Amino acid sequence: MLSARDALELLRQGNRRFVSDVRRPDTLTSQTRRREAAAGQEPFAIVLGCSDSRVPAEIVFDQGLGDLFVIRVAGNVVAPSQVGSVEFAAERYHTRLVVVLGHSQCGAVLATLEQLQRPNEASSRNLRSIVDRVRPAVEGLLATELGHDFDSLVSEAVRANVRVSANQLRHGSEVLERLIEQDGLLVVGAEYSLESGRVHFFDGVPKAGG
C-alpha cells in the first residue's frame, strides 16, 4: 500500500511531466496493461474532480490504466454519492490519498456567482442542486473587496469551493474520519490551471519533513 505522501509525490512528478510535454511511455494503453487491469485494480490516489472536458485527471497527472480512481462532477461538489465513491475506494483498495481537484475558470463556480448576482429562476432544478452546493463556499466573497474585481473573485471562489469540498470529505463521513485518524488517509485540495497545465496543491498538504 502506497502512503499518502508517496502518492502525492507521484502526482506531482506526473504533472511536471505533463507540463513539460514529456510523457511516461508506460502510461500509454497497451494490451498487456489492459489485461493486468482487467484482473484487478490498485489505484494509488482518489481524485474528485470537475467534469470539465479540459481537466482529465489521468492526463494532467500523466497516469495510466488503473492508477487513479476518478470521480467527476460539475464543480467538484460533494454529495452523498461522491462521499460513497470515495469511501468505497479508500476501504476496498486501501488508497490513502484523496485529491479534490478544482480548476481555473470553473463553469460551475461562474454559474453560481452569476446566480448570486443575477438570480435566474429559469435554470433547471438539477442545475440548481449543483449551484446550491457551491453557494456556501463563495457567497461570502461577494461582500468583500473581491466583489469589485470579478477575475479575482472567480479565482478565490474556485479555491474556496475546493476547500469546502475537501473539508466535507474530512468531516462528513465516519468512514473517512476513521481512516484519517487511524490509517493515514490524507485529503488535499488542489487547483489545475487551464492556462499553464500546472496543478497547485494548496489545502491540507503536509509540510515537508512533518
PDB file of C-alpha atoms in Angstrom:
ATOM      1  CA  MET A   1       0.000   0.000   0.000  1.00  0.00           C
ATOM      2  CA  LEU A   2       1.416   3.353  -1.060  1.00  0.00           C
ATOM      3  CA  SER A   3       1.453   6.055   1.608  1.00  0.00           C
ATOM      4  CA  ALA A   4      -0.408   9.323   1.055  1.00  0.00           C
ATOM      5  CA  ARG A   5       2.860  11.274   0.904  1.00  0.00           C
ATOM      6  CA  ASP A   6       4.374   8.950  -1.694  1.00  0.00           C
ATOM      7  CA  ALA A   7       1.173   9.061  -3.744  1.00  0.00           C
ATOM      8  CA  LEU A   8       1.194  12.856  -3.617  1.00  0.00           C
ATOM      9  CA  GLU A   9       4.768  12.902  -4.879  1.00  0.00           C
ATOM     10  CA  LEU A  10       3.843  10.612  -7.791  1.00  0.00           C
ATOM     11  CA  LEU A  11       1.083  13.043  -8.790  1.00  0.00           C
ATOM     12  CA  ARG A  12       3.466  15.985  -8.582  1.00  0.00           C
ATOM     13  CA  GLN A  13       6.019  14.212 -10.738  1.00  0.00           C
ATOM     14  CA  GLY A  14       3.354  13.259 -13.254  1.00  0.00           C
ATOM     15  CA  ASN A  15       2.059  16.803 -13.508  1.00  0.00           C
ATOM     16  CA  ARG A  16       5.595  18.097 -14.056  1.00  0.00           C
ATOM     17  CA  ARG A  17       5.942  15.669 -16.955  1.00  0.00           C
ATOM     18  CA  PHE A  18       2.611  16.809 -18.369  1.00  0.00           C
ATOM     19  CA  VAL A  19       3.592  20.476 -18.184  1.00  0.00           C
ATOM     20  CA  SER A  20       6.958  19.716 -19.807  1.00  0.00           C
ATOM     21  CA  ASP A  21       5.275  17.606 -22.517  1.00  0.00           C
ATOM     22  CA  VAL A  22       7.446  14.627 -21.569  1.00  0.00           C
ATOM     23  CA  ARG A  23       5.077  11.705 -21.107  1.00  0.00           C
ATOM     24  CA  ARG A  24       5.917   8.482 -19.320  1.00  0.00           C
ATOM     25  CA  PRO A  25       5.941   5.785 -22.030  1.00  0.00           C
ATOM     26  CA  ASP A  26       4.131   3.157 -19.945  1.00  0.00           C
ATOM     27  CA  THR A  27       1.104   5.409 -19.404  1.00  0.00           C
ATOM     28  CA  LEU A  28       0.039   4.565 -22.925  1.00  0.00           C
ATOM     29  CA  THR A  29      -2.698   1.961 -23.125  1.00  0.00           C
ATOM     30  CA  SER A  30      -1.391  -1.432 -24.171  1.00  0.00           C
ATOM     31  CA  GLN A  31      -2.870  -4.882 -24.441  1.00  0.00           C
ATOM     32  CA  THR A  32      -0.655  -6.037 -21.587  1.00  0.00           C
ATOM     33  CA  ARG A  33      -1.779  -3.252 -19.286  1.00  0.00           C
ATOM     34  CA  ARG A  34      -5.422  -3.822 -20.187  1.00  0.00           C
ATOM     35  CA  ARG A  35      -5.101  -7.494 -19.259  1.00  0.00           C
ATOM     36  CA  GLU A  36      -3.435  -6.589 -15.965  1.00  0.00           C
ATOM     37  CA  ALA A  37      -6.112  -4.041 -15.120  1.00  0.00           C
ATOM     38  CA  ALA A  38      -8.893  -6.480 -16.008  1.00  0.00           C
ATOM     39  CA  ALA A  39      -7.676  -8.773 -13.235  1.00  0.00           C
ATOM     40  CA  GLY A  40      -7.983  -6.067 -10.579  1.00  0.00           C
ATOM     41  CA  GLN A  41      -7.104  -2.532  -9.631  1.00  0.00           C
ATOM     42  CA  GLU A  42      -4.879  -0.853  -7.059  1.00  0.00           C
ATOM     43  CA  PRO A  43      -5.328   2.894  -7.608  1.00  0.00           C
ATOM     44  CA  PHE A  44      -2.784   4.880  -5.602  1.00  0.00           C
ATOM     45  CA  ALA A  45      -4.900   8.045  -5.459  1.00  0.00           C
ATOM     46  CA  ILE A  46      -8.560   9.028  -5.476  1.00  0.00           C
ATOM     47  CA  VAL A  47      -9.359  12.202  -7.421  1.00  0.00           C
ATOM     48  CA  LEU A  48     -12.645  14.044  -7.006  1.00  0.00           C
ATOM     49  CA  GLY A  49     -12.537  16.452  -9.913  1.00  0.00           C
ATOM     50  CA  CYS A  50     -14.711  18.621 -12.088  1.00  0.00           C
ATOM     51  CA  SER A  51     -16.413  17.207 -15.178  1.00  0.00           C
ATOM     52  CA  ASP A  52     -14.855  19.922 -17.350  1.00  0.00           C
ATOM     53  CA  SER A  53     -13.570  18.320 -20.560  1.00  0.00           C
ATOM     54  CA  ARG A  54     -10.276  20.189 -20.228  1.00  0.00           C
ATOM     55  CA  VAL A  55      -9.299  18.580 -16.918  1.00  0.00           C
ATOM     56  CA  PRO A  56      -8.965  14.801 -17.324  1.00  0.00           C
ATOM     57  CA  ALA A  57      -7.089  13.690 -14.202  1.00  0.00           C
ATOM     58  CA  GLU A  58      -5.243  10.776 -15.798  1.00  0.00           C
ATOM     59  CA  ILE A  59      -3.785  13.063 -18.437  1.00  0.00           C
ATOM     60  CA  VAL A  60      -2.853  16.080 -16.305  1.00  0.00           C
ATOM     61  CA  PHE A  61      -1.130  13.746 -13.811  1.00  0.00           C
ATOM     62  CA  ASP A  62       0.375  11.545 -16.568  1.00  0.00           C
ATOM     63  CA  GLN A  63      -1.032   8.297 -15.211  1.00  0.00           C
ATOM     64  CA  GLY A  64      -2.349   5.186 -16.904  1.00  0.00           C
ATOM     65  CA  LEU A  65      -4.990   2.488 -16.593  1.00  0.00           C
ATOM     66  CA  GLY A  66      -5.656   1.502 -13.011  1.00  0.00           C
ATOM     67  CA  ASP A  67      -3.548   4.246 -11.412  1.00  0.00           C
ATOM     68  CA  LEU A  68      -6.277   6.657 -10.333  1.00  0.00           C
ATOM     69  CA  PHE A  69      -9.809   6.225  -9.013  1.00  0.00           C
ATOM     70  CA  VAL A  70     -11.515   9.249 -10.564  1.00  0.00           C
ATOM     71  CA  ILE A  71     -14.871  10.746  -9.593  1.00  0.00           C
ATOM     72  CA  ARG A  72     -16.013  13.668 -11.741  1.00  0.00           C
ATOM     73  CA  VAL A  73     -18.916  16.019 -11.190  1.00  0.00           C
ATOM     74  CA  ALA A  74     -19.505  19.613 -12.246  1.00  0.00           C
ATOM     75  CA  GLY A  75     -17.903  21.955  -9.729  1.00  0.00           C
ATOM     76  CA  ASN A  76     -16.167  19.077  -7.896  1.00  0.00           C
ATOM     77  CA  VAL A  77     -19.010  19.286  -5.374  1.00  0.00           C
ATOM     78  CA  VAL A  78     -19.559  16.764  -2.596  1.00  0.00           C
ATOM     79  CA  ALA A  79     -22.915  14.976  -2.405  1.00  0.00           C
ATOM     80  CA  PRO A  80     -23.700  11.580  -0.818  1.00  0.00           C
ATOM     81  CA  SER A  81     -22.846   9.666  -3.988  1.00  0.00           C
ATOM     82  CA  GLN A  82     -19.416  11.297  -4.174  1.00  0.00           C
ATOM     83  CA  VAL A  83     -18.735  10.600  -0.492  1.00  0.00           C
ATOM     84  CA  GLY A  84     -19.778   6.994  -1.003  1.00  0.00           C
ATOM     85  CA  SER A  85     -17.493   6.642  -4.001  1.00  0.00           C
ATOM     86  CA  VAL A  86     -14.521   7.943  -2.018  1.00  0.00           C
ATOM     87  CA  GLU A  87     -15.367   5.642   0.892  1.00  0.00           C
ATOM     88  CA  PHE A  88     -15.615   2.696  -1.496  1.00  0.00           C
ATOM     89  CA  ALA A  89     -12.162   3.220  -2.995  1.00  0.00           C
ATOM     90  CA  ALA A  90     -10.477   4.084   0.298  1.00  0.00           C
ATOM     91  CA  GLU A  91     -11.808   0.969   2.025  1.00  0.00           C
ATOM     92  CA  ARG A  92     -11.725  -1.577  -0.783  1.00  0.00           C
ATOM     93  CA  TYR A  93      -8.431  -0.606  -2.428  1.00  0.00           C
ATOM     94  CA  HIS A  94      -6.693   0.878   0.626  1.00  0.00           C
ATOM     95  CA  THR A  95      -5.993   4.050  -1.317  1.00  0.00           C
ATOM     96  CA  ARG A  96      -4.577   6.605   1.093  1.00  0.00           C
ATOM     97  CA  LEU A  97      -4.660   9.861  -0.864  1.00  0.00           C
ATOM     98  CA  VAL A  98      -7.766  11.817  -1.857  1.00  0.00           C
ATOM     99  CA  VAL A  99      -7.387  14.899  -4.044  1.00  0.00           C
ATOM    100  CA  VAL A 100     -10.186  17.396  -4.569  1.00  0.00           C
ATOM    101  CA  LEU A 101      -9.189  18.921  -7.905  1.00  0.00           C
ATOM    102  CA  GLY A 102     -10.697  22.249  -8.937  1.00  0.00           C
ATOM    103  CA  HIS A 103      -9.571  24.326 -11.875  1.00  0.00           C
ATOM    104  CA  SER A 104      -9.336  27.889 -13.084  1.00  0.00           C
ATOM    105  CA  GLN A 105     -12.392  29.382 -14.813  1.00  0.00           C
ATOM    106  CA  CYS A 106     -14.660  26.670 -13.407  1.00  0.00           C
ATOM    107  CA  GLY A 107     -18.040  26.905 -15.123  1.00  0.00           C
ATOM    108  CA  ALA A 108     -19.981  25.707 -12.091  1.00  0.00           C
ATOM    109  CA  VAL A 109     -18.373  28.370  -9.903  1.00  0.00           C
ATOM    110  CA  LEU A 110     -19.042  31.004 -12.554  1.00  0.00           C
ATOM    111  CA  ALA A 111     -22.665  29.895 -12.798  1.00  0.00           C
ATOM    112  CA  THR A 112     -23.043  30.154  -9.028  1.00  0.00           C
ATOM    113  CA  LEU A 113     -21.583  33.657  -8.892  1.00  0.00           C
ATOM    114  CA  GLU A 114     -23.827  34.739 -11.750  1.00  0.00           C
ATOM    115  CA  GLN A 115     -26.854  33.254  -9.998  1.00  0.00           C
ATOM    116  CA  LEU A 116     -25.984  35.083  -6.786  1.00  0.00           C
ATOM    117  CA  GLN A 117     -25.544  38.384  -8.591  1.00  0.00           C
ATOM    118  CA  ARG A 118     -28.463  37.982 -11.015  1.00  0.00           C
ATOM    119  CA  PRO A 119     -30.893  35.317  -9.800  1.00  0.00           C
ATOM    120  CA  ASN A 120     -32.441  33.368 -12.655  1.00  0.00           C
ATOM    121  CA  GLU A 121     -35.356  31.075 -11.972  1.00  0.00           C
ATOM    122  CA  ALA A 122     -35.125  29.605 -15.475  1.00  0.00           C
ATOM    123  CA  SER A 123     -32.331  27.194 -14.545  1.00  0.00           C
ATOM    124  CA  SER A 124     -33.351  23.574 -14.040  1.00  0.00           C
ATOM    125  CA  ARG A 125     -33.809  22.008 -10.621  1.00  0.00           C
ATOM    126  CA  ASN A 126     -30.867  19.698 -11.294  1.00  0.00           C
ATOM    127  CA  LEU A 127     -28.523  22.542 -12.198  1.00  0.00           C
ATOM    128  CA  ARG A 128     -29.670  24.454  -9.132  1.00  0.00           C
ATOM    129  CA  SER A 129     -28.689  21.466  -6.987  1.00  0.00           C
ATOM    130  CA  ILE A 130     -25.076  21.968  -8.088  1.00  0.00           C
ATOM    131  CA  VAL A 131     -25.235  25.735  -7.642  1.00  0.00           C
ATOM    132  CA  ASP A 132     -26.695  25.255  -4.173  1.00  0.00           C
ATOM    133  CA  ARG A 133     -23.716  23.104  -3.181  1.00  0.00           C
ATOM    134  CA  VAL A 134     -21.202  25.673  -4.442  1.00  0.00           C
ATOM    135  CA  ARG A 135     -23.074  28.641  -2.961  1.00  0.00           C
ATOM    136  CA  PRO A 136     -21.934  28.321   0.710  1.00  0.00           C
ATOM    137  CA  ALA A 137     -18.282  28.373  -0.351  1.00  0.00           C
ATOM    138  CA  VAL A 138     -18.480  31.536  -2.444  1.00  0.00           C
ATOM    139  CA  GLU A 139     -21.400  33.612  -1.183  1.00  0.00           C
ATOM    140  CA  GLY A 140     -19.429  35.449   1.484  1.00  0.00           C
ATOM    141  CA  LEU A 141     -16.800  36.563  -1.021  1.00  0.00           C
ATOM    142  CA  LEU A 142     -19.275  38.889  -2.723  1.00  0.00           C
ATOM    143  CA  ALA A 143     -19.337  41.082   0.389  1.00  0.00           C
ATOM    144  CA  THR A 144     -15.559  41.598   0.313  1.00  0.00           C
ATOM    145  CA  GLU A 145     -13.376  43.769  -1.904  1.00  0.00           C
ATOM    146  CA  LEU A 146     -13.339  40.892  -4.368  1.00  0.00           C
ATOM    147  CA  GLY A 147     -16.887  41.821  -5.285  1.00  0.00           C
ATOM    148  CA  HIS A 148     -15.429  44.680  -7.332  1.00  0.00           C
ATOM    149  CA  ASP A 149     -12.859  42.553  -9.166  1.00  0.00           C
ATOM    150  CA  PHE A 150     -14.599  39.709 -10.981  1.00  0.00           C
ATOM    151  CA  ASP A 151     -11.458  37.897 -12.160  1.00  0.00           C
ATOM    152  CA  SER A 152     -10.001  37.842  -8.654  1.00  0.00           C
ATOM    153  CA  LEU A 153     -13.403  36.870  -7.294  1.00  0.00           C
ATOM    154  CA  VAL A 154     -13.616  33.835  -9.569  1.00  0.00           C
ATOM    155  CA  SER A 155     -10.046  32.795  -8.726  1.00  0.00           C
ATOM    156  CA  GLU A 156     -10.655  32.938  -4.990  1.00  0.00           C
ATOM    157  CA  ALA A 157     -14.083  31.330  -5.342  1.00  0.00           C
ATOM    158  CA  VAL A 158     -12.574  28.317  -7.118  1.00  0.00           C
ATOM    159  CA  ARG A 159     -10.179  27.756  -4.224  1.00  0.00           C
ATOM    160  CA  ALA A 160     -12.842  28.378  -1.595  1.00  0.00           C
ATOM    161  CA  ASN A 161     -15.041  25.766  -3.272  1.00  0.00           C
ATOM    162  CA  VAL A 162     -12.194  23.236  -3.238  1.00  0.00           C
ATOM    163  CA  ARG A 163     -11.557  23.888   0.454  1.00  0.00           C
ATOM    164  CA  VAL A 164     -15.210  23.364   1.332  1.00  0.00           C
ATOM    165  CA  SER A 165     -15.390  20.100  -0.635  1.00  0.00           C
ATOM    166  CA  ALA A 166     -12.190  18.815   0.977  1.00  0.00           C
ATOM    167  CA  ASN A 167     -13.497  19.670   4.441  1.00  0.00           C
ATOM    168  CA  GLN A 168     -16.771  17.932   3.721  1.00  0.00           C
ATOM    169  CA  LEU A 169     -14.862  14.755   2.935  1.00  0.00           C
ATOM    170  CA  ARG A 170     -12.685  15.094   6.032  1.00  0.00           C
ATOM    171  CA  HIS A 171     -15.546  15.748   8.431  1.00  0.00           C
ATOM    172  CA  GLY A 172     -18.714  14.479   6.743  1.00  0.00           C
ATOM    173  CA  SER A 173     -18.079  10.757   6.774  1.00  0.00           C
ATOM    174  CA  GLU A 174     -17.487   8.465   9.740  1.00  0.00           C
ATOM    175  CA  VAL A 175     -15.653   6.063   7.448  1.00  0.00           C
ATOM    176  CA  LEU A 176     -13.241   8.682   6.130  1.00  0.00           C
ATOM    177  CA  GLU A 177     -12.760  10.241   9.572  1.00  0.00           C
ATOM    178  CA  ARG A 178     -11.714   6.847  10.908  1.00  0.00           C
ATOM    179  CA  LEU A 179      -9.332   6.244   8.030  1.00  0.00           C
ATOM    180  CA  ILE A 180      -7.793   9.696   8.538  1.00  0.00           C
ATOM    181  CA  GLU A 181      -7.297   9.125  12.265  1.00  0.00           C
ATOM    182  CA  GLN A 182      -6.173   5.507  12.151  1.00  0.00           C
ATOM    183  CA  ASP A 183      -4.859   4.606   8.707  1.00  0.00           C
ATOM    184  CA  GLY A 184      -3.083   7.643   7.286  1.00  0.00           C
ATOM    185  CA  LEU A 185      -5.733   8.759   4.806  1.00  0.00           C
ATOM    186  CA  LEU A 186      -4.989  12.269   3.561  1.00  0.00           C
ATOM    187  CA  VAL A 187      -7.452  14.610   1.849  1.00  0.00           C
ATOM    188  CA  VAL A 188      -5.869  17.521  -0.009  1.00  0.00           C
ATOM    189  CA  GLY A 189      -7.208  20.312  -2.206  1.00  0.00           C
ATOM    190  CA  ALA A 190      -5.638  21.337  -5.491  1.00  0.00           C
ATOM    191  CA  GLU A 191      -6.238  23.667  -8.426  1.00  0.00           C
ATOM    192  CA  TYR A 192      -5.411  22.981 -12.070  1.00  0.00           C
ATOM    193  CA  SER A 193      -4.518  25.940 -14.245  1.00  0.00           C
ATOM    194  CA  LEU A 194      -6.102  25.710 -17.684  1.00  0.00           C
ATOM    195  CA  GLU A 195      -3.548  28.231 -18.887  1.00  0.00           C
ATOM    196  CA  SER A 196      -0.305  26.613 -17.709  1.00  0.00           C
ATOM    197  CA  GLY A 197      -1.301  22.996 -17.103  1.00  0.00           C
ATOM    198  CA  ARG A 198       0.153  23.118 -13.598  1.00  0.00           C
ATOM    199  CA  VAL A 199      -1.574  21.644 -10.555  1.00  0.00           C
ATOM    200  CA  HIS A 200      -1.061  23.555  -7.317  1.00  0.00           C
ATOM    201  CA  PHE A 201      -1.725  21.650  -4.084  1.00  0.00           C
ATOM    202  CA  PHE A 202      -2.759  24.265  -1.529  1.00  0.00           C
ATOM    203  CA  ASP A 203      -5.094  22.752   1.074  1.00  0.00           C
ATOM    204  CA  GLY A 204      -4.314  20.084   3.648  1.00  0.00           C
ATOM    205  CA  VAL A 205      -0.845  19.371   2.244  1.00  0.00           C
ATOM    206  CA  PRO A 206       1.601  18.093   4.885  1.00  0.00           C
ATOM    207  CA  LYS A 207       4.709  20.186   5.472  1.00  0.00           C
ATOM    208  CA  ALA A 208       7.998  18.804   4.257  1.00  0.00           C
ATOM    209  CA  GLY A 209       9.512  16.645   6.947  1.00  0.00           C
ATOM    210  CA  GLY A 210       6.339  16.960   9.036  1.00  0.00           C
TER     211      GLY A 210
END
